Amino acid sequence: MRKVIAYVNLTLDGHLAGPAGELDWMLPDPELNIALSDELRGRVDTILTGRNFHHGIEQNFRAQAADPASPAELADFATWMISTPQVVFSRSLTEVAAPHRLAGDLAGEVAKLKALPGKDMVLFGGVSIVRQFVREGLVDEYWIKLYPTAIGAGQPMFTERRRELRLVESKTWESGILTLRYTPKR
């Protein structure tokens, strides 16, 4: 059965974003990004996301893929991001361009997708879609980039109830970022 991997950036004090959605606390780490993106591309064939992140992929990654000044690794990853099929969970969008598609019923759609043949799926998203997946218990693995910055207030990933997780892997990067992988204790 296919798995859902939640790939998130998190502050040291557990926030996905600042109170108004700020992401200015993220540090660049090209070595980390290349290593994780290569591994992710080898393991995943479907992107799960919400409306806002889908628009961000279309705007930012399409521009990076087309920019001749983009480093080769970034252009390759950007091309993968825009060409990999996306399932966009939205109540307000009415259409998305192929190979992407819209979905509404979160739990039902994820159950169908998990039963299909293929590689694993990655959840990229804003705070809302990540929280929905966490709340519904739809995440099989958490890939967390933990930044060495506490912002004091913001939008946490875990809000509904206690979650017990099992550490699978951890690595420290020169930037001070930790990459952590967890699976839910079931």
JSON list of C-alpha atoms in Angstrom, two decimals, residues 8-135:
[
{"chain": "A", "resi": 8, "resn": "VAL", "atom": "CA", "xyz": [7.17, 20.05, 6.30]},
{"chain": "A", "resi": 9, "resn": "ASN", "atom": "CA", "xyz": [9.36, 22.88, 7.52]},
{"chain": "A", "resi": 10, "resn": "LEU", "atom": "CA", "xyz": [9.00, 23.45, 11.25]},
{"chain": "A", "resi": 11, "resn": "THR", "atom": "CA", "xyz": [10.38, 25.98, 13.73]},
{"chain": "A", "resi": 12, "resn": "LEU", "atom": "CA", "xyz": [12.08, 24.76, 16.88]},
{"chain": "A", "resi": 13, "resn": "ASP", "atom": "CA", "xyz": [8.95, 25.67, 18.81]},
{"chain": "A", "resi": 14, "resn": "GLY", "atom": "CA", "xyz": [6.68, 23.65, 16.51]},
{"chain": "A", "resi": 15, "resn": "HIS", "atom": "CA", "xyz": [5.24, 26.16, 14.04]},
{"chain": "A", "resi": 16, "resn": "LEU", "atom": "CA", "xyz": [4.68, 25.67, 10.31]},
{"chain": "A", "resi": 17, "resn": "ALA", "atom": "CA", "xyz": [4.42, 29.43, 9.83]},
{"chain": "A", "resi": 18, "resn": "GLY", "atom": "CA", "xyz": [4.29, 32.65, 11.79]},
{"chain": "A", "resi": 19, "resn": "PRO", "atom": "CA", "xyz": [0.98, 34.13, 13.00]},
{"chain": "A", "resi": 20, "resn": "ALA", "atom": "CA", "xyz": [0.33, 35.77, 9.61]},
{"chain": "A", "resi": 21, "resn": "GLY", "atom": "CA", "xyz": [1.88, 32.97, 7.57]},
{"chain": "A", "resi": 22, "resn": "GLU", "atom": "CA", "xyz": [5.45, 34.29, 7.74]},
{"chain": "A", "resi": 23, "resn": "LEU", "atom": "CA", "xyz": [8.17, 31.94, 6.48]},
{"chain": "A", "resi": 24, "resn": "ASP", "atom": "CA", "xyz": [11.11, 34.34, 6.89]},
{"chain": "A", "resi": 25, "resn": "TRP", "atom": "CA", "xyz": [12.68, 32.04, 9.49]},
{"chain": "A", "resi": 26, "resn": "MET", "atom": "CA", "xyz": [13.67, 29.41, 6.90]},
{"chain": "A", "resi": 27, "resn": "LEU", "atom": "CA", "xyz": [17.40, 29.19, 6.23]},
{"chain": "A", "resi": 28, "resn": "PRO", "atom": "CA", "xyz": [18.83, 28.13, 2.89]},
{"chain": "A", "resi": 29, "resn": "ASP", "atom": "CA", "xyz": [20.69, 24.81, 2.84]},
{"chain": "A", "resi": 30, "resn": "PRO", "atom": "CA", "xyz": [21.36, 23.71, -0.75]},
{"chain": "A", "resi": 31, "resn": "GLU", "atom": "CA", "xyz": [23.14, 20.48, 0.27]},
{"chain": "A", "resi": 32, "resn": "LEU", "atom": "CA", "xyz": [20.18, 19.37, 2.39]},
{"chain": "A", "resi": 33, "resn": "ASN", "atom": "CA", "xyz": [17.65, 20.35, -0.28]},
{"chain": "A", "resi": 34, "resn": "ILE", "atom": "CA", "xyz": [19.48, 18.43, -3.01]},
{"chain": "A", "resi": 35, "resn": "ALA", "atom": "CA", "xyz": [19.81, 15.31, -0.85]},
{"chain": "A", "resi": 36, "resn": "LEU", "atom": "CA", "xyz": [16.16, 15.29, 0.23]},
{"chain": "A", "resi": 37, "resn": "SER", "atom": "CA", "xyz": [14.75, 16.22, -3.17]},
{"chain": "A", "resi": 38, "resn": "ASP", "atom": "CA", "xyz": [16.71, 13.43, -4.87]},
{"chain": "A", "resi": 39, "resn": "GLU", "atom": "CA", "xyz": [15.46, 10.88, -2.36]},
{"chain": "A", "resi": 40, "resn": "LEU", "atom": "CA", "xyz": [11.92, 12.19, -2.56]},
{"chain": "A", "resi": 41, "resn": "ARG", "atom": "CA", "xyz": [11.81, 12.04, -6.37]},
{"chain": "A", "resi": 42, "resn": "GLY", "atom": "CA", "xyz": [12.96, 8.43, -6.27]},
{"chain": "A", "resi": 43, "resn": "ARG", "atom": "CA", "xyz": [10.23, 7.46, -3.85]},
{"chain": "A", "resi": 44, "resn": "VAL", "atom": "CA", "xyz": [7.20, 9.58, -4.82]},
{"chain": "A", "resi": 45, "resn": "ASP", "atom": "CA", "xyz": [5.01, 9.80, -7.93]},
{"chain": "A", "resi": 46, "resn": "THR", "atom": "CA", "xyz": [2.12, 11.93, -6.66]},
{"chain": "A", "resi": 47, "resn": "ILE", "atom": "CA", "xyz": [1.92, 15.31, -4.90]},
{"chain": "A", "resi": 48, "resn": "LEU", "atom": "CA", "xyz": [-0.96, 15.98, -2.52]},
{"chain": "A", "resi": 49, "resn": "THR", "atom": "CA", "xyz": [-1.64, 19.63, -1.80]},
{"chain": "A", "resi": 50, "resn": "GLY", "atom": "CA", "xyz": [-4.17, 22.35, -1.17]},
{"chain": "A", "resi": 51, "resn": "ARG", "atom": "CA", "xyz": [-5.21, 25.24, -3.38]},
{"chain": "A", "resi": 52, "resn": "ASN", "atom": "CA", "xyz": [-2.69, 27.80, -2.10]},
{"chain": "A", "resi": 53, "resn": "PHE", "atom": "CA", "xyz": [0.36, 25.57, -2.37]},
{"chain": "A", "resi": 54, "resn": "HIS", "atom": "CA", "xyz": [-0.79, 24.37, -5.80]},
{"chain": "A", "resi": 55, "resn": "HIS", "atom": "CA", "xyz": [-0.83, 27.99, -6.99]},
{"chain": "A", "resi": 56, "resn": "GLY", "atom": "CA", "xyz": [2.62, 28.50, -5.45]},
{"chain": "A", "resi": 57, "resn": "ILE", "atom": "CA", "xyz": [3.97, 25.46, -7.30]},
{"chain": "A", "resi": 58, "resn": "GLU", "atom": "CA", "xyz": [2.55, 26.75, -10.56]},
{"chain": "A", "resi": 59, "resn": "GLN", "atom": "CA", "xyz": [3.95, 30.26, -10.13]},
{"chain": "A", "resi": 60, "resn": "ASN", "atom": "CA", "xyz": [7.32, 29.74, -8.45]},
{"chain": "A", "resi": 61, "resn": "PHE", "atom": "CA", "xyz": [8.48, 26.39, -9.77]},
{"chain": "A", "resi": 62, "resn": "ARG", "atom": "CA", "xyz": [7.34, 27.05, -13.34]},
{"chain": "A", "resi": 63, "resn": "ALA", "atom": "CA", "xyz": [9.42, 30.25, -13.31]},
{"chain": "A", "resi": 64, "resn": "GLN", "atom": "CA", "xyz": [12.45, 28.47, -11.82]},
{"chain": "A", "resi": 65, "resn": "ALA", "atom": "CA", "xyz": [12.22, 25.62, -14.33]},
{"chain": "A", "resi": 66, "resn": "ALA", "atom": "CA", "xyz": [12.17, 28.09, -17.24]},
{"chain": "A", "resi": 67, "resn": "ASP", "atom": "CA", "xyz": [14.88, 30.42, -15.92]},
{"chain": "A", "resi": 68, "resn": "PRO", "atom": "CA", "xyz": [18.22, 29.72, -17.65]},
{"chain": "A", "resi": 69, "resn": "ALA", "atom": "CA", "xyz": [19.98, 31.27, -14.63]},
{"chain": "A", "resi": 70, "resn": "SER", "atom": "CA", "xyz": [18.51, 28.64, -12.23]},
{"chain": "A", "resi": 71, "resn": "PRO", "atom": "CA", "xyz": [21.10, 26.16, -10.91]},
{"chain": "A", "resi": 72, "resn": "ALA", "atom": "CA", "xyz": [20.68, 22.79, -12.64]},
{"chain": "A", "resi": 73, "resn": "GLU", "atom": "CA", "xyz": [19.57, 21.01, -9.45]},
{"chain": "A", "resi": 74, "resn": "LEU", "atom": "CA", "xyz": [16.89, 23.62, -8.78]},
{"chain": "A", "resi": 75, "resn": "ALA", "atom": "CA", "xyz": [15.66, 23.57, -12.38]},
{"chain": "A", "resi": 76, "resn": "ASP", "atom": "CA", "xyz": [15.44, 19.76, -12.29]},
{"chain": "A", "resi": 77, "resn": "PHE", "atom": "CA", "xyz": [13.48, 19.80, -9.04]},
{"chain": "A", "resi": 78, "resn": "ALA", "atom": "CA", "xyz": [11.22, 22.60, -10.29]},
{"chain": "A", "resi": 79, "resn": "THR", "atom": "CA", "xyz": [10.49, 20.62, -13.45]},
{"chain": "A", "resi": 80, "resn": "TRP", "atom": "CA", "xyz": [9.63, 17.58, -11.32]},
{"chain": "A", "resi": 81, "resn": "MET", "atom": "CA", "xyz": [7.32, 19.70, -9.12]},
{"chain": "A", "resi": 82, "resn": "ILE", "atom": "CA", "xyz": [5.30, 21.02, -12.07]},
{"chain": "A", "resi": 83, "resn": "SER", "atom": "CA", "xyz": [5.20, 17.76, -14.04]},
{"chain": "A", "resi": 84, "resn": "THR", "atom": "CA", "xyz": [4.44, 15.31, -11.22]},
{"chain": "A", "resi": 85, "resn": "PRO", "atom": "CA", "xyz": [0.70, 14.62, -10.97]},
{"chain": "A", "resi": 86, "resn": "GLN", "atom": "CA", "xyz": [-0.95, 16.59, -8.18]},
{"chain": "A", "resi": 87, "resn": "VAL", "atom": "CA", "xyz": [-4.14, 15.88, -6.33]},
{"chain": "A", "resi": 88, "resn": "VAL", "atom": "CA", "xyz": [-5.36, 19.30, -5.23]},
{"chain": "A", "resi": 89, "resn": "PHE", "atom": "CA", "xyz": [-7.80, 19.34, -2.33]},
{"chain": "A", "resi": 90, "resn": "SER", "atom": "CA", "xyz": [-10.00, 22.40, -2.65]},
{"chain": "A", "resi": 91, "resn": "ARG", "atom": "CA", "xyz": [-13.59, 23.47, -2.16]},
{"chain": "A", "resi": 92, "resn": "SER", "atom": "CA", "xyz": [-13.20, 26.62, -4.26]},
{"chain": "A", "resi": 93, "resn": "LEU", "atom": "CA", "xyz": [-11.19, 25.62, -7.36]},
{"chain": "A", "resi": 94, "resn": "THR", "atom": "CA", "xyz": [-13.22, 24.42, -10.30]},
{"chain": "A", "resi": 95, "resn": "GLU", "atom": "CA", "xyz": [-10.39, 23.15, -12.50]},
{"chain": "A", "resi": 96, "resn": "VAL", "atom": "CA", "xyz": [-6.66, 22.46, -12.68]},
{"chain": "A", "resi": 97, "resn": "ALA", "atom": "CA", "xyz": [-4.52, 21.67, -15.72]},
{"chain": "A", "resi": 98, "resn": "ALA", "atom": "CA", "xyz": [-3.54, 18.07, -16.53]},
{"chain": "A", "resi": 99, "resn": "PRO", "atom": "CA", "xyz": [-1.80, 15.99, -15.23]},
{"chain": "A", "resi": 100, "resn": "HIS", "atom": "CA", "xyz": [-3.28, 17.41, -12.03]},
{"chain": "A", "resi": 101, "resn": "ARG", "atom": "CA", "xyz": [-6.76, 16.83, -10.68]},
{"chain": "A", "resi": 102, "resn": "LEU", "atom": "CA", "xyz": [-9.12, 18.17, -8.05]},
{"chain": "A", "resi": 103, "resn": "ALA", "atom": "CA", "xyz": [-10.45, 16.28, -5.06]},
{"chain": "A", "resi": 104, "resn": "GLY", "atom": "CA", "xyz": [-12.85, 17.20, -2.30]},
{"chain": "A", "resi": 105, "resn": "ASP", "atom": "CA", "xyz": [-13.34, 14.33, 0.15]},
{"chain": "A", "resi": 106, "resn": "LEU", "atom": "CA", "xyz": [-10.00, 14.11, 1.92]},
{"chain": "A", "resi": 107, "resn": "ALA", "atom": "CA", "xyz": [-10.22, 10.75, 3.73]},
{"chain": "A", "resi": 108, "resn": "GLY", "atom": "CA", "xyz": [-12.08, 8.98, 0.92]},
{"chain": "A", "resi": 109, "resn": "GLU", "atom": "CA", "xyz": [-9.75, 10.22, -1.79]},
{"chain": "A", "resi": 110, "resn": "VAL", "atom": "CA", "xyz": [-6.61, 9.33, 0.17]},
{"chain": "A", "resi": 111, "resn": "ALA", "atom": "CA", "xyz": [-7.95, 5.82, 0.82]},
{"chain": "A", "resi": 112, "resn": "LYS", "atom": "CA", "xyz": [-8.54, 5.36, -2.93]},
{"chain": "A", "resi": 113, "resn": "LEU", "atom": "CA", "xyz": [-5.09, 6.70, -3.79]},
{"chain": "A", "resi": 114, "resn": "LYS", "atom": "CA", "xyz": [-3.37, 4.45, -1.26]},
{"chain": "A", "resi": 115, "resn": "ALA", "atom": "CA", "xyz": [-5.02, 1.41, -2.82]},
{"chain": "A", "resi": 116, "resn": "LEU", "atom": "CA", "xyz": [-3.81, 2.25, -6.33]},
{"chain": "A", "resi": 117, "resn": "PRO", "atom": "CA", "xyz": [-0.53, 0.86, -7.68]},
{"chain": "A", "resi": 118, "resn": "GLY", "atom": "CA", "xyz": [2.37, 3.27, -7.70]},
{"chain": "A", "resi": 119, "resn": "LYS", "atom": "CA", "xyz": [4.96, 4.92, -5.56]},
{"chain": "A", "resi": 120, "resn": "ASP", "atom": "CA", "xyz": [4.33, 6.82, -2.35]},
{"chain": "A", "resi": 121, "resn": "MET", "atom": "CA", "xyz": [2.74, 10.27, -2.22]},
{"chain": "A", "resi": 122, "resn": "VAL", "atom": "CA", "xyz": [4.06, 13.48, -0.70]},
{"chain": "A", "resi": 123, "resn": "LEU", "atom": "CA", "xyz": [1.95, 16.08, 1.06]},
{"chain": "A", "resi": 124, "resn": "PHE", "atom": "CA", "xyz": [3.23, 19.58, 0.43]},
{"chain": "A", "resi": 125, "resn": "GLY", "atom": "CA", "xyz": [1.08, 22.30, 1.71]},
{"chain": "A", "resi": 126, "resn": "GLY", "atom": "CA", "xyz": [0.17, 25.23, 3.67]},
{"chain": "A", "resi": 127, "resn": "VAL", "atom": "CA", "xyz": [-0.86, 25.05, 7.27]},
{"chain": "A", "resi": 128, "resn": "SER", "atom": "CA", "xyz": [-4.52, 24.23, 6.61]},
{"chain": "A", "resi": 129, "resn": "ILE", "atom": "CA", "xyz": [-4.06, 21.15, 4.42]},
{"chain": "A", "resi": 130, "resn": "VAL", "atom": "CA", "xyz": [-1.26, 19.75, 6.61]},
{"chain": "A", "resi": 131, "resn": "ARG", "atom": "CA", "xyz": [-3.41, 20.14, 9.72]},
{"chain": "A", "resi": 132, "resn": "GLN", "atom": "CA", "xyz": [-6.33, 18.40, 7.98]},
{"chain": "A", "resi": 133, "resn": "PHE", "atom": "CA", "xyz": [-4.18, 15.40, 7.05]},
{"chain": "A", "resi": 134, "resn": "VAL", "atom": "CA", "xyz": [-2.77, 15.23, 10.59]},
{"chain": "A", "resi": 135, "resn": "ARG", "atom": "CA", "xyz": [-6.23, 15.56, 12.17]}
]
